[in-house]
PDB file of C-alpha atoms in Angstrom:
ATOM      1  CA  MET A   1      13.924   5.325 -42.502  1.00 34.00           C
ATOM      2  CA  ARG A   2      13.597   3.232 -39.350  1.00 36.00           C
ATOM      3  CA  ILE A   3      10.387   3.651 -37.370  1.00 37.00           C
ATOM      4  CA  GLU A   4      10.885   3.262 -33.649  1.00 36.00           C
ATOM      5  CA  LYS A   5       8.410   0.931 -31.985  1.00 42.00           C
ATOM      6  CA  ASP A   6       6.437   2.439 -29.124  1.00 43.00           C
ATOM      7  CA  ARG A   7       7.830   0.614 -26.080  1.00 43.00           C
ATOM      8  CA  ARG A   8       5.327   2.016 -23.600  1.00 50.00           C
ATOM      9  CA  PRO A   9       2.911  -0.461 -21.968  1.00 59.00           C
ATOM     10  CA  VAL A  10      -0.203  -1.068 -24.096  1.00 73.00           C
ATOM     11  CA  THR A  11      -2.498   0.455 -21.481  1.00 73.00           C
ATOM     12  CA  GLU A  12      -0.386   3.612 -21.264  1.00 72.00           C
ATOM     13  CA  GLN A  13      -0.556   3.969 -25.058  1.00 79.00           C
ATOM     14  CA  LEU A  14      -4.312   3.488 -24.945  1.00 86.00           C
ATOM     15  CA  VAL A  15      -4.704   6.160 -22.264  1.00 83.00           C
ATOM     16  CA  GLN A  16      -3.117   8.668 -24.641  1.00 83.00           C
ATOM     17  CA  GLN A  17      -5.178   7.388 -27.600  1.00 87.00           C
ATOM     18  CA  ILE A  18      -8.418   7.851 -25.681  1.00 89.00           C
ATOM     19  CA  ARG A  19      -7.392  11.350 -24.657  1.00 85.00           C
ATOM     20  CA  ARG A  20      -6.523  12.249 -28.276  1.00 86.00           C
ATOM     21  CA  LEU A  21      -9.864  10.845 -29.432  1.00 87.00           C
ATOM     22  CA  LEU A  22     -11.745  13.006 -26.937  1.00 86.00           C
ATOM     23  CA  VAL A  23      -9.792  16.076 -28.081  1.00 84.00           C
ATOM     24  CA  GLU A  24     -10.462  15.312 -31.759  1.00 84.00           C
ATOM     25  CA  GLU A  25     -14.167  14.897 -30.998  1.00 86.00           C
ATOM     26  CA  GLY A  26     -14.158  18.383 -29.476  1.00 86.00           C
ATOM     27  CA  MET A  27     -15.390  17.125 -26.139  1.00 87.00           C
ATOM     28  CA  GLN A  28     -15.456  19.412 -23.109  1.00 88.00           C
ATOM     29  CA  PRO A  29     -15.707  19.032 -19.313  1.00 88.00           C
ATOM     30  CA  GLY A  30     -19.108  17.628 -18.434  1.00 90.00           C
ATOM     31  CA  ASP A  31     -19.487  15.728 -21.699  1.00 91.00           C
ATOM     32  CA  GLN A  32     -20.103  11.995 -21.524  1.00 93.00           C
ATOM     33  CA  VAL A  33     -17.323   9.672 -22.642  1.00 92.00           C
ATOM     34  CA  PRO A  34     -18.330   7.003 -25.199  1.00 92.00           C
ATOM     35  CA  PRO A  35     -19.048   3.561 -23.702  1.00 91.00           C
ATOM     36  CA  GLN A  36     -16.088   1.214 -23.303  1.00 90.00           C
ATOM     37  CA  ARG A  37     -17.437  -1.119 -25.990  1.00 91.00           C
ATOM     38  CA  GLU A  38     -17.472   1.751 -28.492  1.00 92.00           C
ATOM     39  CA  LEU A  39     -13.977   2.877 -27.468  1.00 92.00           C
ATOM     40  CA  ALA A  40     -12.682  -0.661 -27.957  1.00 91.00           C
ATOM     41  CA  GLN A  41     -14.188  -0.842 -31.456  1.00 92.00           C
ATOM     42  CA  ARG A  42     -12.961   2.587 -32.533  1.00 91.00           C
ATOM     43  CA  LEU A  43      -9.440   2.105 -31.221  1.00 90.00           C
ATOM     44  CA  GLY A  44      -9.081  -1.554 -32.164  1.00 91.00           C
ATOM     45  CA  ALA A  45      -8.373  -2.563 -28.581  1.00 90.00           C
ATOM     46  CA  SER A  46      -9.644  -5.294 -26.282  1.00 90.00           C
ATOM     47  CA  ARG A  47     -12.388  -4.526 -23.783  1.00 88.00           C
ATOM     48  CA  PRO A  48     -10.219  -5.458 -20.748  1.00 86.00           C
ATOM     49  CA  THR A  49      -7.427  -3.119 -21.919  1.00 85.00           C
ATOM     50  CA  VAL A  50      -9.900  -0.280 -22.479  1.00 88.00           C
ATOM     51  CA  ARG A  51     -11.347  -0.926 -19.028  1.00 85.00           C
ATOM     52  CA  GLU A  52      -7.891  -0.624 -17.428  1.00 82.00           C
ATOM     53  CA  ALA A  53      -7.156   2.547 -19.429  1.00 83.00           C
ATOM     54  CA  VAL A  54     -10.424   4.075 -18.213  1.00 84.00           C
ATOM     55  CA  LEU A  55      -9.487   3.180 -14.636  1.00 80.00           C
ATOM     56  CA  GLN A  56      -6.162   4.950 -15.101  1.00 76.00           C
ATOM     57  CA  LEU A  57      -7.835   8.040 -16.577  1.00 81.00           C
ATOM     58  CA  GLU A  58     -10.142   8.110 -13.570  1.00 78.00           C
ATOM     59  CA  GLY A  59      -7.166   7.817 -11.230  1.00 68.00           C
ATOM     60  CA  MET A  60      -5.516  10.703 -13.054  1.00 69.00           C
ATOM     61  CA  GLY A  61      -8.603  12.835 -12.400  1.00 73.00           C
ATOM     62  CA  ILE A  62      -9.324  13.341 -16.120  1.00 82.00           C
ATOM     63  CA  ILE A  63     -12.671  11.551 -16.077  1.00 86.00           C
ATOM     64  CA  ARG A  64     -15.158  10.555 -13.384  1.00 85.00           C
ATOM     65  CA  VAL A  65     -17.356   7.468 -13.361  1.00 83.00           C
ATOM     66  CA  GLU A  66     -20.887   7.959 -12.039  1.00 84.00           C
ATOM     67  CA  PRO A  67     -22.690   4.685 -11.264  1.00 81.00           C
ATOM     68  CA  ALA A  68     -25.837   4.139 -13.345  1.00 82.00           C
ATOM     69  CA  ARG A  69     -25.145   7.351 -15.305  1.00 87.00           C
ATOM     70  CA  GLY A  70     -21.913   6.927 -17.223  1.00 88.00           C
ATOM     71  CA  THR A  71     -18.413   8.340 -17.518  1.00 89.00           C
ATOM     72  CA  PHE A  72     -17.847  12.082 -17.807  1.00 91.00           C
ATOM     73  CA  ILE A  73     -14.956  14.436 -18.571  1.00 89.00           C
ATOM     74  CA  THR A  74     -13.714  16.562 -15.663  1.00 86.00           C
ATOM     75  CA  GLU A  75     -12.362  20.108 -15.567  1.00 81.00           C
ATOM     76  CA  ALA A  76      -8.795  18.737 -15.397  1.00 72.00           C
ATOM     77  CA  PHE A  77      -9.111  17.583 -19.015  1.00 75.00           C
ATOM     78  CA  SER A  78      -9.006  21.145 -20.372  1.00 68.00           C
ATOM     79  CA  GLN A  79      -6.325  22.577 -18.095  1.00 57.00           C
ATOM     80  CA  PRO A  80      -3.408  23.654 -20.328  1.00 46.00           C
ATOM     81  CA  ALA A  81      -0.851  23.112 -17.584  1.00 39.00           C
ATOM     82  CA  ALA A  82      -1.901  19.543 -16.978  1.00 43.00           C
ATOM     83  CA  ASP A  83       0.783  17.025 -17.885  1.00 44.00           C
ATOM     84  CA  PHE A  84      -0.972  13.839 -18.930  1.00 42.00           C
ATOM     85  CA  SER A  85       2.194  11.879 -19.681  1.00 41.00           C
ATOM     86  CA  GLU A  86       3.698  12.335 -16.200  1.00 43.00           C
ATOM     87  CA  TRP A  87       0.907  12.597 -13.689  1.00 36.00           C
ATOM     88  CA  LYS A  88       1.977  14.210 -10.425  1.00 54.00           C
ATOM     89  CA  PHE A  89       0.481  12.215  -7.573  1.00 52.00           C
ATOM     90  CA  GLU A  90       1.342  14.925  -5.061  1.00 57.00           C
ATOM     91  CA  GLN A  91      -1.772  16.821  -6.152  1.00 58.00           C
ATOM     92  CA  ARG A  92      -3.922  14.234  -4.385  1.00 69.00           C
ATOM     93  CA  PHE A  93      -1.808  11.993  -2.137  1.00 75.00           C
ATOM     94  CA  SER A  94       1.570  11.992  -0.460  1.00 78.00           C
ATOM     95  CA  GLN A  95       4.132   9.293  -1.219  1.00 81.00           C
ATOM     96  CA  VAL A  96       3.814   8.033   2.351  1.00 84.00           C
ATOM     97  CA  GLU A  97       0.058   7.542   1.952  1.00 87.00           C
ATOM     98  CA  ILE A  98       0.546   5.439  -1.179  1.00 87.00           C
ATOM     99  CA  TYR A  99       3.206   3.238   0.422  1.00 90.00           C
ATOM    100  CA  GLN A 100       1.011   2.793   3.510  1.00 90.00           C
ATOM    101  CA  LEU A 101      -1.853   1.715   1.252  1.00 91.00           C
ATOM    102  CA  ARG A 102       0.397  -0.831  -0.449  1.00 93.00           C
ATOM    103  CA  PHE A 103       1.787  -2.070   2.871  1.00 94.00           C
ATOM    104  CA  SER A 104      -1.675  -2.935   4.159  1.00 92.00           C
ATOM    105  CA  LEU A 105      -3.302  -4.034   0.902  1.00 94.00           C
ATOM    106  CA  GLU A 106      -0.517  -6.089  -0.675  1.00 95.00           C
ATOM    107  CA  GLY A 107       0.416  -7.817   2.552  1.00 94.00           C
ATOM    108  CA  LEU A 108      -3.022  -9.447   2.615  1.00 94.00           C
ATOM    109  CA  THR A 109      -3.160  -9.955  -1.137  1.00 96.00           C
ATOM    110  CA  VAL A 110       0.012 -12.021  -1.262  1.00 97.00           C
ATOM    111  CA  GLN A 111      -1.376 -14.270   1.492  1.00 96.00           C
ATOM    112  CA  LEU A 112      -4.418 -14.958  -0.696  1.00 96.00           C
ATOM    113  CA  ALA A 113      -2.148 -15.584  -3.680  1.00 97.00           C
ATOM    114  CA  ALA A 114      -0.245 -18.246  -1.725  1.00 97.00           C
ATOM    115  CA  ARG A 115      -3.392 -20.385  -1.726  1.00 95.00           C
ATOM    116  CA  ASN A 116      -3.779 -20.260  -5.504  1.00 94.00           C
ATOM    117  CA  ALA A 117      -0.339 -19.920  -7.096  1.00 96.00           C
ATOM    118  CA  SER A 118       0.252 -22.577  -9.762  1.00 96.00           C
ATOM    119  CA  HIS A 119       3.549 -23.568 -11.392  1.00 96.00           C
ATOM    120  CA  ASP A 120       2.585 -21.419 -14.390  1.00 97.00           C
ATOM    121  CA  ASP A 121       1.861 -18.455 -12.088  1.00 97.00           C
ATOM    122  CA  LEU A 122       5.258 -18.814 -10.421  1.00 97.00           C
ATOM    123  CA  ALA A 123       6.975 -19.019 -13.814  1.00 97.00           C
ATOM    124  CA  ARG A 124       5.209 -15.833 -14.901  1.00 96.00           C
ATOM    125  CA  LEU A 125       6.358 -14.016 -11.762  1.00 97.00           C
ATOM    126  CA  ASP A 126       9.917 -15.286 -12.239  1.00 97.00           C
ATOM    127  CA  ALA A 127       9.903 -14.036 -15.835  1.00 97.00           C
ATOM    128  CA  LEU A 128       8.724 -10.557 -14.803  1.00 96.00           C
ATOM    129  CA  ASN A 129      11.350 -10.403 -12.061  1.00 97.00           C
ATOM    130  CA  THR A 130      14.079 -11.460 -14.503  1.00 97.00           C
ATOM    131  CA  GLU A 131      12.971  -8.836 -17.025  1.00 95.00           C
ATOM    132  CA  MET A 132      13.052  -6.212 -14.279  1.00 94.00           C
ATOM    133  CA  ARG A 133      16.607  -7.173 -13.327  1.00 94.00           C
ATOM    134  CA  ARG A 134      17.735  -7.096 -16.976  1.00 93.00           C
ATOM    135  CA  ALA A 135      16.261  -3.623 -17.407  1.00 89.00           C
ATOM    136  CA  ILE A 136      18.028  -2.437 -14.236  1.00 88.00           C
ATOM    137  CA  VAL A 137      21.386  -3.797 -15.422  1.00 88.00           C
ATOM    138  CA  GLU A 138      20.905  -2.011 -18.749  1.00 85.00           C
ATOM    139  CA  GLU A 139      19.860   1.189 -16.941  1.00 79.00           C
ATOM    140  CA  ARG A 140      16.382   1.158 -18.454  1.00 82.00           C
ATOM    141  CA  TYR A 141      14.858   2.260 -15.185  1.00 81.00           C
ATOM    142  CA  ARG A 142      11.405   3.247 -16.442  1.00 80.00           C
ATOM    143  CA  GLU A 143      11.006  -0.152 -18.065  1.00 85.00           C
ATOM    144  CA  ALA A 144      12.237  -1.806 -14.872  1.00 88.00           C
ATOM    145  CA  MET A 145       9.548  -0.039 -12.875  1.00 87.00           C
ATOM    146  CA  THR A 146       6.925  -1.228 -15.377  1.00 88.00           C
ATOM    147  CA  HIS A 147       7.977  -4.853 -14.855  1.00 92.00           C
ATOM    148  CA  ASP A 148       8.017  -4.225 -11.102  1.00 94.00           C
ATOM    149  CA  PHE A 149       4.423  -3.010 -11.098  1.00 93.00           C
ATOM    150  CA  ASP A 150       3.296  -5.807 -13.431  1.00 94.00           C
ATOM    151  CA  LEU A 151       4.719  -8.345 -10.983  1.00 96.00           C
ATOM    152  CA  HIS A 152       2.699  -6.862  -8.124  1.00 96.00           C
ATOM    153  CA  LEU A 153      -0.435  -6.675 -10.283  1.00 94.00           C
ATOM    154  CA  THR A 154       0.043 -10.326 -11.293  1.00 96.00           C
ATOM    155  CA  ILE A 155       0.159 -11.325  -7.618  1.00 97.00           C
ATOM    156  CA  ALA A 156      -3.187  -9.562  -7.146  1.00 95.00           C
ATOM    157  CA  GLU A 157      -4.586 -11.464 -10.126  1.00 95.00           C
ATOM    158  CA  ILE A 158      -3.337 -14.763  -8.681  1.00 97.00           C
ATOM    159  CA  ALA A 159      -4.998 -13.875  -5.370  1.00 96.00           C
ATOM    160  CA  GLY A 160      -8.328 -13.910  -7.176  1.00 94.00           C
ATOM    161  CA  ASN A 161      -9.670 -10.751  -5.557  1.00 91.00           C
ATOM    162  CA  ARG A 162     -10.975  -8.587  -8.391  1.00 90.00           C
ATOM    163  CA  ALA A 163     -11.537  -5.595  -6.128  1.00 91.00           C
ATOM    164  CA  VAL A 164      -7.879  -5.525  -5.064  1.00 91.00           C
ATOM    165  CA  ARG A 165      -6.732  -6.025  -8.640  1.00 90.00           C
ATOM    166  CA  ASP A 166      -8.880  -3.088  -9.798  1.00 89.00           C
ATOM    167  CA  ILE A 167      -7.629  -0.838  -6.997  1.00 89.00           C
ATOM    168  CA  LEU A 168      -4.019  -1.482  -8.011  1.00 89.00           C
ATOM    169  CA  ALA A 169      -4.865  -0.963 -11.693  1.00 86.00           C
ATOM    170  CA  LEU A 170      -6.663   2.293 -10.855  1.00 84.00           C
ATOM    171  CA  TYR A 171      -3.693   3.541  -8.866  1.00 84.00           C
ATOM    172  CA  ARG A 172      -1.072   2.422 -11.368  1.00 84.00           C
ATOM    173  CA  PRO A 173      -0.124   5.985 -12.413  1.00 77.00           C
ATOM    174  CA  ILE A 174       0.192   6.970  -8.755  1.00 79.00           C
ATOM    175  CA  ILE A 175       2.156   3.921  -7.638  1.00 85.00           C
ATOM    176  CA  THR A 176       4.600   4.102 -10.536  1.00 79.00           C
ATOM    177  CA  GLU A 177       5.034   7.821  -9.914  1.00 75.00           C
ATOM    178  CA  THR A 178       6.429   7.021  -6.461  1.00 78.00           C
ATOM    179  CA  GLN A 179       9.113   4.889  -8.134  1.00 74.00           C
ATOM    180  CA  ARG A 180      10.001   7.067 -11.106  1.00 67.00           C
ATOM    181  CA  PRO A 181      13.562   7.944 -12.050  1.00 55.00           C
ATOM    182  CA  PRO A 182      15.823   9.641 -11.252  1.00 50.00           C
ATOM    183  CA  VAL A 183      16.656   7.047  -8.620  1.00 57.00           C
ATOM    184  CA  ALA A 184      18.803   8.268  -5.752  1.00 57.00           C
ATOM    185  CA  GLU A 185      20.805   5.041  -5.454  1.00 67.00           C
ATOM    186  CA  PRO A 186      20.451   2.992  -8.675  1.00 70.00           C
ATOM    187  CA  GLU A 187      22.985   0.467  -7.418  1.00 76.00           C
ATOM    188  CA  ARG A 188      20.423  -0.580  -4.787  1.00 83.00           C
ATOM    189  CA  LEU A 189      17.691  -1.437  -7.284  1.00 85.00           C
ATOM    190  CA  ASN A 190      18.879  -5.030  -7.536  1.00 88.00           C
ATOM    191  CA  GLU A 191      17.683  -5.397  -3.936  1.00 92.00           C
ATOM    192  CA  ALA A 192      14.132  -5.337  -5.304  1.00 93.00           C
ATOM    193  CA  PHE A 193      14.935  -8.371  -7.471  1.00 94.00           C
ATOM    194  CA  LEU A 194      16.111 -10.305  -4.410  1.00 95.00           C
ATOM    195  CA  GLU A 195      13.083  -9.216  -2.384  1.00 96.00           C
ATOM    196  CA  HIS A 196      10.734 -10.305  -5.159  1.00 97.00           C
ATOM    197  CA  ALA A 197      12.533 -13.649  -5.319  1.00 97.00           C
ATOM    198  CA  ALA A 198      11.900 -14.176  -1.595  1.00 97.00           C
ATOM    199  CA  ILE A 199       8.191 -13.464  -2.114  1.00 97.00           C
ATOM    200  CA  ILE A 200       8.018 -15.888  -5.055  1.00 97.00           C
ATOM    201  CA  ARG A 201       9.772 -18.633  -3.056  1.00 97.00           C
ATOM    202  CA  ALA A 202       7.228 -18.267  -0.253  1.00 97.00           C
ATOM    203  CA  LEU A 203       4.394 -18.438  -2.778  1.00 97.00           C
ATOM    204  CA  GLY A 204       5.937 -21.607  -4.191  1.00 96.00           C
ATOM    205  CA  ARG A 205       5.784 -23.169  -0.718  1.00 96.00           C
ATOM    206  CA  ARG A 206       2.204 -21.896  -0.266  1.00 96.00           C
ATOM    207  CA  ASP A 207       3.477 -20.127   2.846  1.00 97.00           C
ATOM    208  CA  GLY A 208       1.190 -17.126   3.029  1.00 96.00           C
ATOM    209  CA  VAL A 209       2.526 -15.841   6.343  1.00 96.00           C
ATOM    210  CA  THR A 210       6.130 -15.711   5.127  1.00 96.00           C
ATOM    211  CA  ALA A 211       4.996 -14.248   1.790  1.00 96.00           C
ATOM    212  CA  ALA A 212       3.200 -11.429   3.634  1.00 96.00           C
ATOM    213  CA  VAL A 213       6.270 -10.705   5.783  1.00 96.00           C
ATOM    214  CA  ALA A 214       8.456 -10.670   2.654  1.00 96.00           C
ATOM    215  CA  MET A 215       6.038  -8.377   0.818  1.00 96.00           C
ATOM    216  CA  ARG A 216       5.840  -5.867   3.656  1.00 95.00           C
ATOM    217  CA  HIS A 217       9.625  -5.947   4.021  1.00 95.00           C
ATOM    218  CA  HIS A 218       9.930  -5.268   0.280  1.00 95.00           C
ATOM    219  CA  ILE A 219       7.599  -2.262   0.447  1.00 94.00           C
ATOM    220  CA  VAL A 220       9.417  -0.779   3.444  1.00 92.00           C
ATOM    221  CA  GLN A 221      12.759  -1.285   1.697  1.00 91.00           C
ATOM    222  CA  SER A 222      11.341   0.400  -1.410  1.00 89.00           C
ATOM    223  CA  THR A 223      10.551   3.497   0.636  1.00 87.00           C
ATOM    224  CA  ASP A 224      14.128   3.486   1.931  1.00 86.00           C
ATOM    225  CA  ARG A 225      15.520   3.258  -1.602  1.00 84.00           C
ATOM    226  CA  MET A 226      13.269   6.095  -2.753  1.00 81.00           C
ATOM    227  CA  LYS A 227      13.999   8.202   0.354  1.00 79.00           C
ATOM    228  CA  VAL A 228      10.395   8.282   1.538  1.00 79.00           C
ATOM    229  CA  PRO A 229       9.964   8.697   5.323  1.00 78.00           C
ATOM    230  CA  PHE A 230       7.673   5.707   5.740  1.00 74.00           C
ATOM    231  CA  VAL A 231       5.908   4.848   9.006  1.00 67.00           C
ATOM    232  CA  ALA A 232       4.002   1.559   9.001  1.00 60.00           C
ATOM    233  CA  SER A 233       2.436   1.803  12.458  1.00 53.00           C
TER     234      SER A 233
END
């Protein structure tokens, strides 16, 4: 019997593992979540991956982090109708609000990245963009969107601003929800590959201004592909 390998991103798998652990422990809304170090030990995961999973759970509204007190389970955890595998961002934000956030935040971030991008960084971005295009050609759209987000998150990491990187990581479920299949015009998805390539070329020239223009153009074009009535100003 062939066992299918779980192809979901590691962090997404860990989000579900943490949720299952909390259920198995019989935890209820208001209970305190074990510290990240303990979660990492119990689940055999790295601390950075656990940290990102916790950020995603917070973004999904399942837990809340209280400074100097700890992390606690929210009422949403016990709601039977809640769908933890496909979080619906509409409950908190509109699609337009998320794209406007990205337009302002990532436009600056890519300018910062232009100062720091090394040859290895550019190769990593190229590889992610190539993997995205391959997934699009093979009609693996969910996987394509994962590579897409990872490319944007990598740019934030290159920028060196940990706050921006954490904001994007926190909002990963929300951002990817705005790009989920079914895609209205799948034949247009290759446009994203070309737009990413333009951003990467500008980073290679350390041209932050052009990189920012290319990034904002890419985000506006994404809204057009996803049929979101975006207004940038």
